[in-house]
Amino acid sequence: NASDAWPWSSSTPKGPWGECKGTMHGWNHCYIAGLICMTQCGFTHMTLDTVCSNTNGRLGLSDDGECDGFYNCPVDLDKAITIAGAKGALGAGAKTVLGMNGVRFYAGAFGGCGAVDKLVDDLYKSKLT
């Protein structure tokens, strides 16, 4: 795999997201509220970088590499974007673009995925009001 030469590529992934394949492709990631890791495999990460910068209120890009292996509980795109604070037209647009560009979301396994699913659901519902 040509991407194995890149330090942030993943031939043996640490989590459920699988390998990042493609010439000069690699994983990038960032965290939402310390609970959810957003990750994307690609040559560039403009979609992920934009959301990470807006979500975390810092001028910056996503970090090179995979999410920490602790973040292995899948999170629904709609819930992750709502928790990140994107609402209305911005939220709808973000969901479409992130879905089309293969951005995935995983929560940390605090007490197992069942407990985390409940925490994510509660946080999601609190953001709807």
CSV table of N, CA, C and O in Angstrom, one decimal:
chain,number,residue,atom,x,y,z
A,1,ASN,N,0.8,-1.2,0.0
A,1,ASN,CA,0.0,0.0,0.0
A,1,ASN,C,0.9,1.2,0.0
A,1,ASN,O,1.7,1.4,0.9
A,2,ALA,N,0.7,2.1,-0.9
A,2,ALA,CA,1.5,3.3,-1.1
A,2,ALA,C,1.4,4.2,0.1
A,2,ALA,O,2.3,5.0,0.5
A,3,SER,N,0.2,4.2,0.8
A,3,SER,CA,0.0,5.1,1.9
A,3,SER,C,0.8,4.7,3.2
A,3,SER,O,0.9,5.4,4.1
A,4,ASP,N,1.4,3.5,3.2
A,4,ASP,CA,2.1,3.0,4.3
A,4,ASP,C,3.3,3.8,4.6
A,4,ASP,O,3.9,3.8,5.7
A,5,ALA,N,3.8,4.6,3.6
A,5,ALA,CA,4.9,5.5,3.8
A,5,ALA,C,4.6,6.7,4.6
A,5,ALA,O,5.5,7.4,5.1
A,6,TRP,N,3.3,7.0,4.7
A,6,TRP,CA,2.9,8.2,5.5
A,6,TRP,C,2.8,7.8,7.0
A,6,TRP,O,2.2,6.8,7.3
A,7,PRO,N,3.3,8.7,7.9
A,7,PRO,CA,3.3,8.3,9.3
A,7,PRO,C,1.9,8.2,9.9
A,7,PRO,O,1.8,7.6,10.9
A,8,TRP,N,0.9,8.9,9.3
A,8,TRP,CA,-0.4,8.8,9.9
A,8,TRP,C,-1.3,7.8,9.2
A,8,TRP,O,-2.5,7.8,9.4
A,9,SER,N,-0.7,7.0,8.3
A,9,SER,CA,-1.5,6.0,7.6
A,9,SER,C,-1.8,4.8,8.6
A,9,SER,O,-1.2,4.8,9.6
A,10,SER,N,-2.7,4.0,8.2
A,10,SER,CA,-3.0,2.9,9.1
A,10,SER,C,-3.1,1.6,8.3
A,10,SER,O,-4.1,1.4,7.6
A,11,SER,N,-2.1,0.7,8.5
A,11,SER,CA,-2.3,-0.6,7.9
A,11,SER,C,-2.8,-1.6,8.9
A,11,SER,O,-3.4,-2.5,8.5
A,12,THR,N,-2.7,-1.3,10.2
A,12,THR,CA,-3.3,-2.1,11.2
A,12,THR,C,-4.0,-1.1,12.1
A,12,THR,O,-3.5,-0.5,13.1
A,13,PRO,N,-5.3,-0.9,11.8
A,13,PRO,CA,-6.1,0.1,12.6
A,13,PRO,C,-6.3,-0.2,14.0
A,13,PRO,O,-6.3,-1.4,14.4
A,14,LYS,N,-6.3,0.8,14.8
A,14,LYS,CA,-6.5,0.7,16.3
A,14,LYS,C,-8.0,0.5,16.7
A,14,LYS,O,-8.3,0.3,17.8
A,15,GLY,N,-8.9,0.8,15.7
A,15,GLY,CA,-10.3,0.8,16.0
A,15,GLY,C,-11.2,0.2,14.9
A,15,GLY,O,-10.6,-0.3,13.9
A,16,PRO,N,-12.5,0.4,15.0
A,16,PRO,CA,-13.4,-0.2,14.0
A,16,PRO,C,-13.5,0.4,12.7
A,16,PRO,O,-14.2,0.0,11.8
A,17,TRP,N,-12.8,1.5,12.5
A,17,TRP,CA,-12.9,2.3,11.2
A,17,TRP,C,-12.1,1.6,10.1
A,17,TRP,O,-12.4,2.0,8.9
A,18,GLY,N,-11.3,0.6,10.3
A,18,GLY,CA,-10.7,-0.1,9.2
A,18,GLY,C,-9.4,0.6,8.7
A,18,GLY,O,-9.0,1.6,9.2
A,19,GLU,N,-8.9,0.0,7.6
A,19,GLU,CA,-7.7,0.6,7.0
A,19,GLU,C,-8.0,1.8,6.2
A,19,GLU,O,-9.1,2.0,5.7
A,20,CYS,N,-7.0,2.7,6.0
A,20,CYS,CA,-7.1,3.8,5.2
A,20,CYS,C,-6.3,3.5,3.9
A,20,CYS,O,-5.1,3.5,4.0
A,21,LYS,N,-7.0,3.3,2.8
A,21,LYS,CA,-6.3,2.8,1.6
A,21,LYS,C,-6.4,3.9,0.6
A,21,LYS,O,-7.3,4.6,0.5
A,22,GLY,N,-5.3,4.0,-0.2
A,22,GLY,CA,-5.3,4.9,-1.3
A,22,GLY,C,-3.9,5.6,-1.4
A,22,GLY,O,-3.3,5.7,-0.4
A,23,THR,N,-3.5,6.0,-2.6
A,23,THR,CA,-2.2,6.6,-2.7
A,23,THR,C,-2.2,7.9,-1.9
A,23,THR,O,-3.1,8.8,-2.1
A,24,MET,N,-1.3,8.0,-1.0
A,24,MET,CA,-1.1,9.2,-0.2
A,24,MET,C,-2.3,9.6,0.7
A,24,MET,O,-2.5,10.7,1.0
A,25,HIS,N,-3.1,8.5,1.0
A,25,HIS,CA,-4.2,8.7,1.9
A,25,HIS,C,-3.8,8.5,3.4
A,25,HIS,O,-2.9,7.7,3.6
A,26,GLY,N,-4.4,9.1,4.3
A,26,GLY,CA,-4.2,8.8,5.7
A,26,GLY,C,-5.4,9.3,6.5
A,26,GLY,O,-6.3,9.9,6.1
A,27,TRP,N,-5.4,8.8,7.8
A,27,TRP,CA,-6.4,9.2,8.7
A,27,TRP,C,-6.1,10.6,9.4
A,27,TRP,O,-5.0,10.9,9.6
A,28,ASN,N,-7.1,11.3,9.6
A,28,ASN,CA,-7.1,12.5,10.4
A,28,ASN,C,-8.3,12.4,11.4
A,28,ASN,O,-9.3,11.7,11.1
A,29,HIS,N,-8.2,13.1,12.5
A,29,HIS,CA,-9.3,13.1,13.5
A,29,HIS,C,-9.3,14.3,14.3
A,29,HIS,O,-8.4,15.1,14.3
A,30,CYS,N,-10.4,14.5,15.0
A,30,CYS,CA,-10.5,15.5,16.1
A,30,CYS,C,-11.7,15.0,17.0
A,30,CYS,O,-12.4,14.1,16.7
A,31,TYR,N,-11.7,15.7,18.2
A,31,TYR,CA,-12.7,15.3,19.2
A,31,TYR,C,-13.8,16.3,19.4
A,31,TYR,O,-13.5,17.5,19.3
A,32,ILE,N,-15.0,15.9,19.6
A,32,ILE,CA,-16.1,16.7,20.0
A,32,ILE,C,-16.4,16.6,21.4
A,32,ILE,O,-16.8,15.4,21.9
A,33,ALA,N,-16.3,17.6,22.2
A,33,ALA,CA,-16.6,17.6,23.6
A,33,ALA,C,-15.9,16.5,24.4
A,33,ALA,O,-16.4,16.0,25.5
A,34,GLY,N,-14.8,16.0,23.9
A,34,GLY,CA,-14.0,14.9,24.5
A,34,GLY,C,-14.7,13.6,24.6
A,34,GLY,O,-14.2,12.6,25.1
A,35,LEU,N,-15.9,13.5,24.0
A,35,LEU,CA,-16.7,12.3,24.0
A,35,LEU,C,-16.7,11.6,22.7
A,35,LEU,O,-16.7,10.3,22.7
A,36,ILE,N,-16.7,12.3,21.6
A,36,ILE,CA,-16.8,11.7,20.3
A,36,ILE,C,-15.6,12.1,19.4
A,36,ILE,O,-15.1,13.2,19.4
A,37,CYS,N,-15.0,11.1,18.7
A,37,CYS,CA,-14.0,11.3,17.8
A,37,CYS,C,-14.5,11.3,16.4
A,37,CYS,O,-15.2,10.3,16.0
A,38,MET,N,-14.2,12.3,15.6
A,38,MET,CA,-14.6,12.4,14.2
A,38,MET,C,-13.3,11.9,13.4
A,38,MET,O,-12.2,12.4,13.7
A,39,THR,N,-13.5,11.1,12.4
A,39,THR,CA,-12.3,10.6,11.7
A,39,THR,C,-12.6,10.5,10.2
A,39,THR,O,-13.8,10.3,9.8
A,40,GLN,N,-11.6,10.7,9.4
A,40,GLN,CA,-11.8,10.7,7.9
A,40,GLN,C,-10.5,10.1,7.3
A,40,GLN,O,-9.4,10.5,7.7
A,41,CYS,N,-10.6,9.3,6.3
A,41,CYS,CA,-9.5,8.8,5.5
A,41,CYS,C,-9.5,9.5,4.2
A,41,CYS,O,-10.6,9.7,3.6
A,42,GLY,N,-8.4,10.0,3.8
A,42,GLY,CA,-8.3,10.7,2.5
A,42,GLY,C,-6.9,11.3,2.3
A,42,GLY,O,-6.0,11.3,3.1
A,43,PHE,N,-6.8,11.9,1.1
A,43,PHE,CA,-5.6,12.6,0.7
A,43,PHE,C,-5.6,14.0,1.3
A,43,PHE,O,-4.6,14.5,1.8
A,44,THR,N,-6.8,14.7,1.3
A,44,THR,CA,-7.0,15.9,2.0
A,44,THR,C,-8.1,15.7,3.0
A,44,THR,O,-8.9,14.8,2.9
A,45,HIS,N,-8.2,16.6,4.0
A,45,HIS,CA,-9.2,16.5,5.0
A,45,HIS,C,-10.0,17.8,5.2
A,45,HIS,O,-10.3,18.2,6.4
A,46,MET,N,-10.3,18.5,4.1
A,46,MET,CA,-10.9,19.8,4.2
A,46,MET,C,-12.2,19.8,5.0
A,46,MET,O,-12.5,20.7,5.8
A,47,THR,N,-13.0,18.8,4.7
A,47,THR,CA,-14.3,18.7,5.3
A,47,THR,C,-14.2,18.5,6.8
A,47,THR,O,-14.8,19.2,7.6
A,48,LEU,N,-13.3,17.6,7.2
A,48,LEU,CA,-13.1,17.3,8.6
A,48,LEU,C,-12.4,18.5,9.3
A,48,LEU,O,-12.8,18.9,10.4
A,49,ASP,N,-11.5,19.2,8.6
A,49,ASP,CA,-10.8,20.3,9.2
A,49,ASP,C,-11.8,21.5,9.5
A,49,ASP,O,-11.7,22.1,10.5
A,50,THR,N,-12.7,21.7,8.6
A,50,THR,CA,-13.7,22.8,8.7
A,50,THR,C,-14.6,22.5,9.9
A,50,THR,O,-14.8,23.4,10.8
A,51,VAL,N,-15.1,21.3,10.1
A,51,VAL,CA,-16.0,20.9,11.2
A,51,VAL,C,-15.2,21.0,12.5
A,51,VAL,O,-15.7,21.5,13.5
A,52,CYS,N,-14.0,20.5,12.5
A,52,CYS,CA,-13.2,20.5,13.7
A,52,CYS,C,-12.9,21.9,14.2
A,52,CYS,O,-13.0,22.2,15.4
A,53,SER,N,-12.6,22.8,13.3
A,53,SER,CA,-12.3,24.2,13.6
A,53,SER,C,-13.5,24.8,14.2
A,53,SER,O,-13.4,25.5,15.2
A,54,ASN,N,-14.7,24.6,13.5
A,54,ASN,CA,-15.9,25.3,14.0
A,54,ASN,C,-16.4,24.7,15.3
A,54,ASN,O,-16.8,25.4,16.2
A,55,THR,N,-16.3,23.4,15.5
A,55,THR,CA,-16.7,22.7,16.7
A,55,THR,C,-15.9,23.1,17.9
A,55,THR,O,-16.5,23.3,19.0
A,56,ASN,N,-14.6,23.1,17.7
A,56,ASN,CA,-13.7,23.3,18.9
A,56,ASN,C,-13.4,24.7,19.1
A,56,ASN,O,-12.6,25.0,20.0
A,57,GLY,N,-13.9,25.6,18.3
A,57,GLY,CA,-13.7,27.1,18.5
A,57,GLY,C,-12.2,27.5,18.5
A,57,GLY,O,-11.8,28.4,19.1
A,58,ARG,N,-11.5,26.7,17.7
A,58,ARG,CA,-10.1,27.1,17.6
A,58,ARG,C,-9.7,27.2,16.2
A,58,ARG,O,-10.3,26.5,15.3
A,59,LEU,N,-8.8,28.0,15.8
A,59,LEU,CA,-8.3,28.1,14.5
A,59,LEU,C,-7.3,27.0,14.3
A,59,LEU,O,-6.3,27.0,14.9
A,60,GLY,N,-7.7,26.0,13.6
A,60,GLY,CA,-6.8,24.9,13.5
A,60,GLY,C,-7.4,23.8,12.6
A,60,GLY,O,-8.5,23.9,12.2
A,61,LEU,N,-6.6,22.8,12.4
A,61,LEU,CA,-7.0,21.7,11.6
A,61,LEU,C,-7.2,20.5,12.4
A,61,LEU,O,-6.9,20.4,13.6
A,62,SER,N,-7.7,19.4,11.8
A,62,SER,CA,-7.8,18.1,12.5
A,62,SER,C,-6.3,17.6,12.7
A,62,SER,O,-5.4,18.1,12.1
A,63,ASP,N,-6.2,16.7,13.6
A,63,ASP,CA,-4.9,16.1,13.9
A,63,ASP,C,-4.6,14.9,13.0
A,63,ASP,O,-5.5,14.1,12.7
A,64,ASP,N,-3.4,14.7,12.7
A,64,ASP,CA,-2.9,13.6,11.9
A,64,ASP,C,-3.2,12.3,12.7
A,64,ASP,O,-3.0,12.3,13.9
A,65,GLY,N,-3.5,11.2,12.0
A,65,GLY,CA,-3.6,9.9,12.6
A,65,GLY,C,-5.0,9.5,12.9
A,65,GLY,O,-6.0,10.3,12.7
A,66,GLU,N,-5.2,8.3,13.4
A,66,GLU,CA,-6.4,7.7,13.8
A,66,GLU,C,-6.9,8.3,15.1
A,66,GLU,O,-6.2,8.9,15.9
A,67,CYS,N,-8.2,8.0,15.4
A,67,CYS,CA,-8.7,8.2,16.7
A,67,CYS,C,-8.0,7.3,17.7
A,67,CYS,O,-7.5,6.2,17.3
A,68,ASP,N,-8.0,7.6,18.9
A,68,ASP,CA,-7.5,6.7,19.9
A,68,ASP,C,-8.4,5.4,19.9
A,68,ASP,O,-9.6,5.5,19.7
A,69,GLY,N,-7.8,4.3,20.1
A,69,GLY,CA,-8.5,3.0,20.0
A,69,GLY,C,-9.6,2.9,21.1
A,69,GLY,O,-10.5,2.1,20.9
A,70,PHE,N,-9.6,3.7,22.1
A,70,PHE,CA,-10.6,3.8,23.1
A,70,PHE,C,-12.0,4.2,22.6
A,70,PHE,O,-13.0,3.9,23.0
A,71,TYR,N,-11.9,5.0,21.5
A,71,TYR,CA,-13.1,5.5,20.8
A,71,TYR,C,-13.6,4.5,19.8
A,71,TYR,O,-13.2,4.6,18.6
A,72,ASN,N,-14.4,3.5,20.3
A,72,ASN,CA,-14.8,2.4,19.4
A,72,ASN,C,-16.3,2.2,19.3
A,72,ASN,O,-16.7,1.2,18.8
A,73,CYS,N,-17.1,3.1,19.9
A,73,CYS,CA,-18.5,2.9,19.8
A,73,CYS,C,-19.1,3.8,18.8
A,73,CYS,O,-19.1,5.1,18.9
A,74,PRO,N,-19.6,3.3,17.7
A,74,PRO,CA,-20.2,4.1,16.6
A,74,PRO,C,-21.2,5.0,17.0
A,74,PRO,O,-22.1,4.7,17.9
A,75,VAL,N,-21.2,6.2,16.5
A,75,VAL,CA,-22.2,7.3,16.8
A,75,VAL,C,-22.9,7.7,15.5
A,75,VAL,O,-22.2,7.9,14.5
A,76,ASP,N,-24.2,7.8,15.5
A,76,ASP,CA,-25.0,8.2,14.3
A,76,ASP,C,-24.6,9.6,13.9
A,76,ASP,O,-24.3,10.5,14.7
A,77,LEU,N,-24.5,9.9,12.6
A,77,LEU,CA,-24.1,11.2,12.0
A,77,LEU,C,-25.0,12.3,12.6
A,77,LEU,O,-24.5,13.3,13.0
A,78,ASP,N,-26.3,12.1,12.5
A,78,ASP,CA,-27.2,13.1,13.0
A,78,ASP,C,-27.0,13.5,14.4
A,78,ASP,O,-26.9,14.7,14.8
A,79,LYS,N,-26.8,12.5,15.3
A,79,LYS,CA,-26.5,12.8,16.7
A,79,LYS,C,-25.2,13.5,16.9
A,79,LYS,O,-25.1,14.5,17.7
A,80,ALA,N,-24.1,13.1,16.2
A,80,ALA,CA,-22.8,13.7,16.3
A,80,ALA,C,-22.9,15.2,15.9
A,80,ALA,O,-22.3,16.0,16.6
A,81,ILE,N,-23.5,15.5,14.8
A,81,ILE,CA,-23.6,16.9,14.3
A,81,ILE,C,-24.4,17.7,15.2
A,81,ILE,O,-24.1,18.9,15.5
A,82,THR,N,-25.5,17.2,15.8
A,82,THR,CA,-26.3,18.0,16.7
A,82,THR,C,-25.5,18.2,18.0
A,82,THR,O,-25.6,19.4,18.5
A,83,ILE,N,-24.8,17.2,18.5
A,83,ILE,CA,-24.0,17.4,19.7
A,83,ILE,C,-22.9,18.5,19.4
A,83,ILE,O,-22.6,19.3,20.3
A,84,ALA,N,-22.4,18.5,18.2
A,84,ALA,CA,-21.4,19.5,17.9
A,84,ALA,C,-21.9,20.9,17.8
A,84,ALA,O,-21.1,21.8,17.8
A,85,GLY,N,-23.2,21.0,17.8
A,85,GLY,CA,-23.8,22.4,17.8
A,85,GLY,C,-24.3,22.9,16.5
A,85,GLY,O,-24.7,24.0,16.3
A,86,ALA,N,-24.2,22.1,15.4
A,86,ALA,CA,-24.7,22.5,14.1
A,86,ALA,C,-26.2,22.3,14.0
A,86,ALA,O,-26.7,21.2,14.2
A,87,LYS,N,-26.9,23.4,13.8
A,87,LYS,CA,-28.4,23.3,13.7
A,87,LYS,C,-28.9,24.0,12.4
A,87,LYS,O,-28.2,24.7,11.7
A,88,GLY,N,-30.2,23.7,12.1
A,88,GLY,CA,-30.8,24.4,11.0
A,88,GLY,C,-30.2,24.0,9.7
A,88,GLY,O,-29.7,22.9,9.5
A,89,ALA,N,-30.1,25.0,8.8
A,89,ALA,CA,-29.5,24.8,7.5
A,89,ALA,C,-28.0,24.4,7.6
A,89,ALA,O,-27.6,23.5,6.8
A,90,LEU,N,-27.3,25.0,8.5
A,90,LEU,CA,-25.9,24.6,8.7
A,90,LEU,C,-25.7,23.1,9.1
A,90,LEU,O,-24.9,22.4,8.5
A,91,GLY,N,-26.6,22.7,10.0
A,91,GLY,CA,-26.6,21.3,10.4
A,91,GLY,C,-26.9,20.3,9.3
A,91,GLY,O,-26.3,19.3,9.1
A,92,ALA,N,-28.0,20.7,8.5
A,92,ALA,CA,-28.4,19.8,7.4
A,92,ALA,C,-27.3,19.8,6.3
A,92,ALA,O,-27.0,18.7,5.8
A,93,GLY,N,-26.7,20.9,6.1
A,93,GLY,CA,-25.6,20.9,5.1
A,93,GLY,C,-24.4,20.1,5.5
A,93,GLY,O,-23.8,19.3,4.8
A,94,ALA,N,-24.1,20.3,6.8
A,94,ALA,CA,-22.9,19.5,7.4
A,94,ALA,C,-23.2,18.0,7.3
A,94,ALA,O,-22.3,17.2,7.0
A,95,LYS,N,-24.4,17.6,7.6
A,95,LYS,CA,-24.7,16.1,7.6
A,95,LYS,C,-24.5,15.6,6.2
A,95,LYS,O,-24.0,14.5,6.0
A,96,THR,N,-25.0,16.3,5.2
A,96,THR,CA,-24.9,15.9,3.8
A,96,THR,C,-23.4,15.8,3.4
A,96,THR,O,-23.0,14.8,2.9
A,97,VAL,N,-22.7,16.9,3.6
A,97,VAL,CA,-21.3,16.9,3.2
A,97,VAL,C,-20.4,15.9,3.9
A,97,VAL,O,-19.6,15.2,3.3
A,98,LEU,N,-20.6,15.7,5.2
A,98,LEU,CA,-19.8,14.8,6.0
A,98,LEU,C,-20.2,13.3,5.6
A,98,LEU,O,-19.3,12.5,5.5
A,99,GLY,N,-21.5,13.1,5.4
A,99,GLY,CA,-21.9,11.7,4.9
A,99,GLY,C,-21.3,11.4,3.6
A,99,GLY,O,-20.8,10.3,3.3
A,100,MET,N,-21.3,12.4,2.6
A,100,MET,CA,-20.7,12.1,1.3
A,100,MET,C,-19.2,11.9,1.3
A,100,MET,O,-18.7,11.3,0.4
A,101,ASN,N,-18.5,12.5,2.3
A,101,ASN,CA,-17.1,12.5,2.4
A,101,ASN,C,-16.5,11.5,3.3
A,101,ASN,O,-15.4,11.4,3.6
A,102,GLY,N,-17.4,10.6,3.8
A,102,GLY,CA,-17.0,9.4,4.6
A,102,GLY,C,-16.4,9.8,6.0
A,102,GLY,O,-15.7,9.0,6.6
A,103,VAL,N,-16.9,10.9,6.6
A,103,VAL,CA,-16.5,11.2,7.9
A,103,VAL,C,-17.3,10.3,8.9
A,103,VAL,O,-18.5,10.2,8.7
A,104,ARG,N,-16.6,9.7,9.8
A,104,ARG,CA,-17.2,8.8,10.7
A,104,ARG,C,-17.0,9.2,12.2
A,104,ARG,O,-16.1,9.9,12.5
A,105,PHE,N,-17.9,8.8,13.0
A,105,PHE,CA,-17.9,9.2,14.4
A,105,PHE,C,-17.9,8.0,15.4
A,105,PHE,O,-18.7,7.1,15.2
A,106,TYR,N,-17.1,8.1,16.4
A,106,TYR,CA,-17.0,7.1,17.4
A,106,TYR,C,-16.9,7.7,18.8
A,106,TYR,O,-16.2,8.7,19.0
A,107,ALA,N,-17.7,7.1,19.8
A,107,ALA,CA,-17.6,7.6,21.1
A,107,ALA,C,-16.6,6.7,21.9
A,107,ALA,O,-16.4,5.6,21.6
A,108,GLY,N,-16.1,7.4,23.0
A,108,GLY,CA,-15.2,6.6,23.9
A,108,GLY,C,-16.0,5.6,24.6
A,108,GLY,O,-17.1,5.8,25.0
A,109,ALA,N,-15.4,4.4,24.9
A,109,ALA,CA,-16.1,3.3,25.5
A,109,ALA,C,-16.1,3.5,27.0
A,109,ALA,O,-15.6,2.6,27.8
A,110,PHE,N,-16.6,4.6,27.5
A,110,PHE,CA,-16.7,4.8,29.0
A,110,PHE,C,-17.8,3.9,29.5
A,110,PHE,O,-18.9,4.1,29.4
A,111,GLY,N,-17.3,2.8,30.2
A,111,GLY,CA,-18.3,1.8,30.8
A,111,GLY,C,-19.0,0.9,29.7
A,111,GLY,O,-20.0,0.3,30.0
A,112,GLY,N,-18.4,0.8,28.5
A,112,GLY,CA,-19.0,0.0,27.5
A,112,GLY,C,-19.9,0.8,26.6
A,112,GLY,O,-20.4,1.9,26.9
A,113,CYS,N,-20.1,0.3,25.4
A,113,CYS,CA,-20.9,1.0,24.3
A,113,CYS,C,-22.3,1.2,24.7
A,113,CYS,O,-22.9,2.2,24.4
A,114,GLY,N,-22.9,0.3,25.5
A,114,GLY,CA,-24.3,0.4,25.9
A,114,GLY,C,-24.5,1.7,26.8
A,114,GLY,O,-25.4,2.5,26.6
A,115,ALA,N,-23.6,1.9,27.7
A,115,ALA,CA,-23.6,3.0,28.6
A,115,ALA,C,-23.3,4.3,27.8
A,115,ALA,O,-24.0,5.4,28.0
A,116,VAL,N,-22.4,4.2,26.9
A,116,VAL,CA,-22.1,5.4,26.0
A,116,VAL,C,-23.2,5.8,25.1
A,116,VAL,O,-23.5,7.0,24.9
A,117,ASP,N,-23.9,4.8,24.6
A,117,ASP,CA,-25.1,5.1,23.7
A,117,ASP,C,-26.1,5.9,24.5
A,117,ASP,O,-26.7,6.8,24.0
A,118,LYS,N,-26.3,5.5,25.7
A,118,LYS,CA,-27.3,6.3,26.6
A,118,LYS,C,-26.8,7.7,26.8
A,118,LYS,O,-27.6,8.6,26.7
A,119,LEU,N,-25.5,7.8,27.1
A,119,LEU,CA,-25.0,9.2,27.3
A,119,LEU,C,-25.1,10.0,26.1
A,119,LEU,O,-25.5,11.2,26.1
A,120,VAL,N,-24.7,9.4,24.9
A,120,VAL,CA,-24.9,10.2,23.6
A,120,VAL,C,-26.3,10.5,23.4
A,120,VAL,O,-26.6,11.7,23.0
A,121,ASP,N,-27.2,9.6,23.6
A,121,ASP,CA,-28.7,9.9,23.4
A,121,ASP,C,-29.1,11.1,24.3
A,121,ASP,O,-29.8,12.0,23.9
A,122,ASP,N,-28.7,11.0,25.6
A,122,ASP,CA,-29.1,12.1,26.5
A,122,ASP,C,-28.5,13.5,26.1
A,122,ASP,O,-29.2,14.5,26.1
A,123,LEU,N,-27.3,13.5,25.7
A,123,LEU,CA,-26.6,14.7,25.2
A,123,LEU,C,-27.3,15.2,24.0
A,123,LEU,O,-27.5,16.4,23.8
A,124,TYR,N,-27.6,14.3,23.0
A,124,TYR,CA,-28.3,14.7,21.8
A,124,TYR,C,-29.6,15.3,22.1
A,124,TYR,O,-30.0,16.4,21.6
A,125,LYS,N,-30.4,14.7,23.0
A,125,LYS,CA,-31.7,15.2,23.3
A,125,LYS,C,-31.6,16.6,24.0
A,125,LYS,O,-32.5,17.5,23.8
A,126,SER,N,-30.6,16.8,24.8
A,126,SER,CA,-30.4,18.1,25.5
A,126,SER,C,-30.1,19.2,24.5
A,126,SER,O,-30.4,20.3,24.7
A,127,LYS,N,-29.5,18.8,23.4
A,127,LYS,CA,-29.1,19.8,22.3
A,127,LYS,C,-30.3,20.2,21.4
A,127,LYS,O,-30.3,21.2,20.7
A,128,LEU,N,-31.4,19.3,21.5
A,128,LEU,CA,-32.5,19.6,20.6
A,128,LEU,C,-33.4,20.7,21.2
A,128,LEU,O,-34.2,21.2,20.5
A,129,THR,N,-33.3,20.9,22.5
A,129,THR,CA,-34.2,21.9,23.1
A,129,THR,C,-33.6,23.3,23.0
A,129,THR,O,-32.5,23.6,22.8
